[in-house]
């Protein structure tokens, strides 16, 4: 499977709010760092992160604008149905996500989804 194909499967699982399927796509020692947040280390912690996020904002949906592949990396430019957008970088090793970094505006996301701002 190519990195771009794996990222497309990731998008499908994300859009189905399937935290278990997402967790299965990560290496045991994977790191997911959504830049507005602290890095999350380990497959199980990443799965829990998705469970928490889906519970907090049930309307999350990823529409790929483009997926670009270079070597063992894939870049996902995305938007959601409300026009909110961002970008994710996925390093793939042995058909699993080893590293993921995401860039998006947390304040805009919270406001768009009516999530109370942390104090």
mmCIF file of N, CA, C and O in Angstrom, residues 62-103:
data_model
loop_
_atom_site.group_PDB
_atom_site.id
_atom_site.type_symbol
_atom_site.label_atom_id
_atom_site.label_comp_id
_atom_site.label_asym_id
_atom_site.label_seq_id
_atom_site.Cartn_x
_atom_site.Cartn_y
_atom_site.Cartn_z
ATOM 1 N N UNK A 62 -13.670 15.129 7.227
ATOM 2 C CA UNK A 62 -12.495 15.513 6.462
ATOM 3 C C UNK A 62 -12.767 15.330 4.970
ATOM 4 O O UNK A 62 -13.060 14.223 4.525
ATOM 5 N N UNK A 63 -12.668 16.415 4.231
ATOM 6 C CA UNK A 63 -12.788 16.367 2.773
ATOM 7 C C UNK A 63 -11.399 16.631 2.205
ATOM 8 O O UNK A 63 -10.871 17.735 2.340
ATOM 9 N N UNK A 64 -10.784 15.610 1.603
ATOM 10 C CA UNK A 64 -9.450 15.830 1.040
ATOM 11 C C UNK A 64 -9.483 16.841 -0.106
ATOM 12 O O UNK A 64 -10.295 16.736 -1.013
ATOM 13 N N UNK A 65 -8.629 17.832 -0.030
ATOM 14 C CA UNK A 65 -8.418 18.762 -1.131
ATOM 15 C C UNK A 65 -7.382 18.147 -2.062
ATOM 16 O O UNK A 65 -7.549 18.120 -3.272
ATOM 17 N N UNK A 66 -6.319 17.624 -1.437
ATOM 18 C CA UNK A 66 -5.304 16.895 -2.201
ATOM 19 C C UNK A 66 -4.480 16.038 -1.253
ATOM 20 O O UNK A 66 -4.353 16.348 -0.073
ATOM 21 N N UNK A 67 -3.976 14.949 -1.788
ATOM 22 C CA UNK A 67 -3.042 14.088 -1.075
ATOM 23 C C UNK A 67 -1.802 13.998 -1.955
ATOM 24 O O UNK A 67 -1.882 13.584 -3.108
ATOM 25 N N UNK A 68 -0.688 14.421 -1.404
ATOM 26 C CA UNK A 68 0.582 14.438 -2.140
ATOM 27 C C UNK A 68 1.503 13.415 -1.487
ATOM 28 O O UNK A 68 1.626 13.390 -0.258
ATOM 29 N N UNK A 69 2.149 12.609 -2.306
ATOM 30 C CA UNK A 69 3.037 11.577 -1.794
ATOM 31 C C UNK A 69 4.476 11.855 -2.229
ATOM 32 O O UNK A 69 4.719 12.210 -3.387
ATOM 33 N N UNK A 70 5.396 11.706 -1.285
ATOM 34 C CA UNK A 70 6.820 11.842 -1.591
ATOM 35 C C UNK A 70 7.570 10.834 -0.731
ATOM 36 O O UNK A 70 7.617 10.983 0.498
ATOM 37 N N UNK A 71 8.138 9.821 -1.342
ATOM 38 C CA UNK A 71 8.837 8.793 -0.584
ATOM 39 C C UNK A 71 7.887 8.111 0.376
ATOM 40 O O UNK A 71 6.819 7.648 -0.018
ATOM 41 N N UNK A 72 8.275 8.052 1.663
ATOM 42 C CA UNK A 72 7.405 7.407 2.651
ATOM 43 C C UNK A 72 6.531 8.422 3.409
ATOM 44 O O UNK A 72 6.041 8.132 4.490
ATOM 45 N N UNK A 73 6.343 9.602 2.812
ATOM 46 C CA UNK A 73 5.496 10.636 3.400
ATOM 47 C C UNK A 73 4.282 10.901 2.509
ATOM 48 O O UNK A 73 4.373 10.810 1.291
ATOM 49 N N UNK A 74 3.176 11.245 3.144
ATOM 50 C CA UNK A 74 2.000 11.735 2.422
ATOM 51 C C UNK A 74 1.536 13.003 3.128
ATOM 52 O O UNK A 74 1.582 13.099 4.357
ATOM 53 N N UNK A 75 1.121 13.967 2.335
ATOM 54 C CA UNK A 75 0.605 15.230 2.859
ATOM 55 C C UNK A 75 -0.857 15.320 2.476
ATOM 56 O O UNK A 75 -1.221 15.134 1.310
ATOM 57 N N UNK A 76 -1.702 15.564 3.474
ATOM 58 C CA UNK A 76 -3.141 15.694 3.267
ATOM 59 C C UNK A 76 -3.548 17.141 3.499
ATOM 60 O O UNK A 76 -3.449 17.644 4.627
ATOM 61 N N UNK A 77 -3.971 17.813 2.444
ATOM 62 C CA UNK A 77 -4.611 19.116 2.615
ATOM 63 C C UNK A 77 -6.094 18.830 2.684
ATOM 64 O O UNK A 77 -6.635 18.092 1.848
ATOM 65 N N UNK A 78 -6.773 19.391 3.678
ATOM 66 C CA UNK A 78 -8.177 19.053 3.898
ATOM 67 C C UNK A 78 -9.007 20.280 4.247
ATOM 68 O O UNK A 78 -8.479 21.330 4.596
ATOM 69 N N UNK A 79 -10.291 20.089 4.159
ATOM 70 C CA UNK A 79 -11.264 21.065 4.643
ATOM 71 C C UNK A 79 -12.437 20.272 5.196
ATOM 72 O O UNK A 79 -12.529 19.060 4.990
ATOM 73 N N UNK A 80 -13.321 20.961 5.880
ATOM 74 C CA UNK A 80 -14.537 20.292 6.337
ATOM 75 C C UNK A 80 -15.736 20.954 5.668
ATOM 76 O O UNK A 80 -15.580 21.943 4.932
ATOM 77 N N UNK A 81 -16.936 20.427 5.853
ATOM 78 C CA UNK A 81 -18.110 20.998 5.172
ATOM 79 C C UNK A 81 -18.392 22.456 5.520
ATOM 80 O O UNK A 81 -19.053 23.156 4.762
ATOM 81 N N UNK A 82 -17.862 22.940 6.649
ATOM 82 C CA UNK A 82 -18.083 24.330 7.055
ATOM 83 C C UNK A 82 -17.000 25.266 6.523
ATOM 84 O O UNK A 82 -17.008 26.448 6.809
ATOM 85 N N UNK A 83 -16.044 24.716 5.771
ATOM 86 C CA UNK A 83 -14.990 25.532 5.195
ATOM 87 C C UNK A 83 -13.718 25.617 6.020
ATOM 88 O O UNK A 83 -12.746 26.229 5.594
ATOM 89 N N UNK A 84 -13.721 25.016 7.195
ATOM 90 C CA UNK A 84 -12.527 24.984 8.034
ATOM 91 C C UNK A 84 -11.495 24.082 7.367
ATOM 92 O O UNK A 84 -11.840 23.049 6.811
ATOM 93 N N UNK A 85 -10.230 24.458 7.414
ATOM 94 C CA UNK A 85 -9.225 23.659 6.726
ATOM 95 C C UNK A 85 -7.931 23.531 7.488
ATOM 96 O O UNK A 85 -7.681 24.217 8.481
ATOM 97 N N UNK A 86 -7.111 22.636 6.989
ATOM 98 C CA UNK A 86 -5.806 22.411 7.586
ATOM 99 C C UNK A 86 -4.985 21.475 6.726
ATOM 100 O O UNK A 86 -5.328 21.190 5.573
ATOM 101 N N UNK A 87 -3.925 20.979 7.309
ATOM 102 C CA UNK A 87 -2.972 20.165 6.572
ATOM 103 C C UNK A 87 -2.360 19.152 7.528
ATOM 104 O O UNK A 87 -2.098 19.474 8.686
ATOM 105 N N UNK A 88 -2.159 17.931 7.055
ATOM 106 C CA UNK A 88 -1.538 16.893 7.864
ATOM 107 C C UNK A 88 -0.393 16.238 7.119
ATOM 108 O O UNK A 88 -0.459 16.056 5.900
ATOM 109 N N UNK A 89 0.658 15.898 7.854
ATOM 110 C CA UNK A 89 1.830 15.233 7.300
ATOM 111 C C UNK A 89 1.940 13.856 7.955
ATOM 112 O O UNK A 89 1.952 13.764 9.190
ATOM 113 N N UNK A 90 2.027 12.809 7.151
ATOM 114 C CA UNK A 90 2.044 11.437 7.634
ATOM 115 C C UNK A 90 3.319 10.742 7.161
ATOM 116 O O UNK A 90 3.559 10.645 5.953
ATOM 117 N N UNK A 91 4.108 10.254 8.106
ATOM 118 C CA UNK A 91 5.263 9.433 7.770
ATOM 119 C C UNK A 91 4.836 7.974 7.915
ATOM 120 O O UNK A 91 4.379 7.557 8.987
ATOM 121 N N UNK A 92 4.992 7.203 6.851
ATOM 122 C CA UNK A 92 4.545 5.819 6.819
ATOM 123 C C UNK A 92 5.764 4.892 6.820
ATOM 124 O O UNK A 92 6.680 5.057 6.005
ATOM 125 N N UNK A 93 5.755 3.924 7.731
ATOM 126 C CA UNK A 93 6.797 2.893 7.769
ATOM 127 C C UNK A 93 6.115 1.548 7.971
ATOM 128 O O UNK A 93 5.273 1.414 8.874
ATOM 129 N N UNK A 94 6.445 0.576 7.133
ATOM 130 C CA UNK A 94 5.855 -0.767 7.225
ATOM 131 C C UNK A 94 4.329 -0.727 7.196
ATOM 132 O O UNK A 94 3.654 -1.421 7.951
ATOM 133 N N UNK A 95 3.780 0.133 6.326
ATOM 134 C CA UNK A 95 2.333 0.277 6.143
ATOM 135 C C UNK A 95 1.601 0.762 7.394
ATOM 136 O O UNK A 95 0.405 0.524 7.549
ATOM 137 N N UNK A 96 2.311 1.448 8.291
ATOM 138 C CA UNK A 96 1.705 2.037 9.476
ATOM 139 C C UNK A 96 2.157 3.486 9.598
ATOM 140 O O UNK A 96 3.252 3.846 9.165
ATOM 141 N N UNK A 97 1.327 4.300 10.223
ATOM 142 C CA UNK A 97 1.683 5.691 10.462
ATOM 143 C C UNK A 97 2.659 5.732 11.625
ATOM 144 O O UNK A 97 2.350 5.285 12.731
ATOM 145 N N UNK A 98 3.844 6.256 11.367
ATOM 146 C CA UNK A 98 4.873 6.384 12.396
ATOM 147 C C UNK A 98 4.815 7.774 13.034
ATOM 148 O O UNK A 98 4.928 7.921 14.243
ATOM 149 N N UNK A 99 4.633 8.776 12.192
ATOM 150 C CA UNK A 99 4.584 10.162 12.652
ATOM 151 C C UNK A 99 3.460 10.872 11.917
ATOM 152 O O UNK A 99 3.296 10.690 10.711
ATOM 153 N N UNK A 100 2.701 11.651 12.650
ATOM 154 C CA UNK A 100 1.683 12.511 12.034
ATOM 155 C C UNK A 100 1.791 13.879 12.682
ATOM 156 O O UNK A 100 1.869 13.993 13.902
ATOM 157 N N UNK A 101 1.801 14.903 11.834
ATOM 158 C CA UNK A 101 1.747 16.284 12.320
ATOM 159 C C UNK A 101 0.581 16.969 11.624
ATOM 160 O O UNK A 101 0.397 16.822 10.419
ATOM 161 N N UNK A 102 -0.185 17.712 12.381
ATOM 162 C CA UNK A 102 -1.323 18.423 11.816
ATOM 163 C C UNK A 102 -1.235 19.906 12.126
ATOM 164 O O UNK A 102 -0.820 20.305 13.220
ATOM 165 N N UNK A 103 -1.615 20.701 11.153
ATOM 166 C CA UNK A 103 -1.584 22.163 11.285
ATOM 167 C C UNK A 103 -2.982 22.703 11.005
ATOM 168 O O UNK A 103 -3.507 22.522 9.906
#
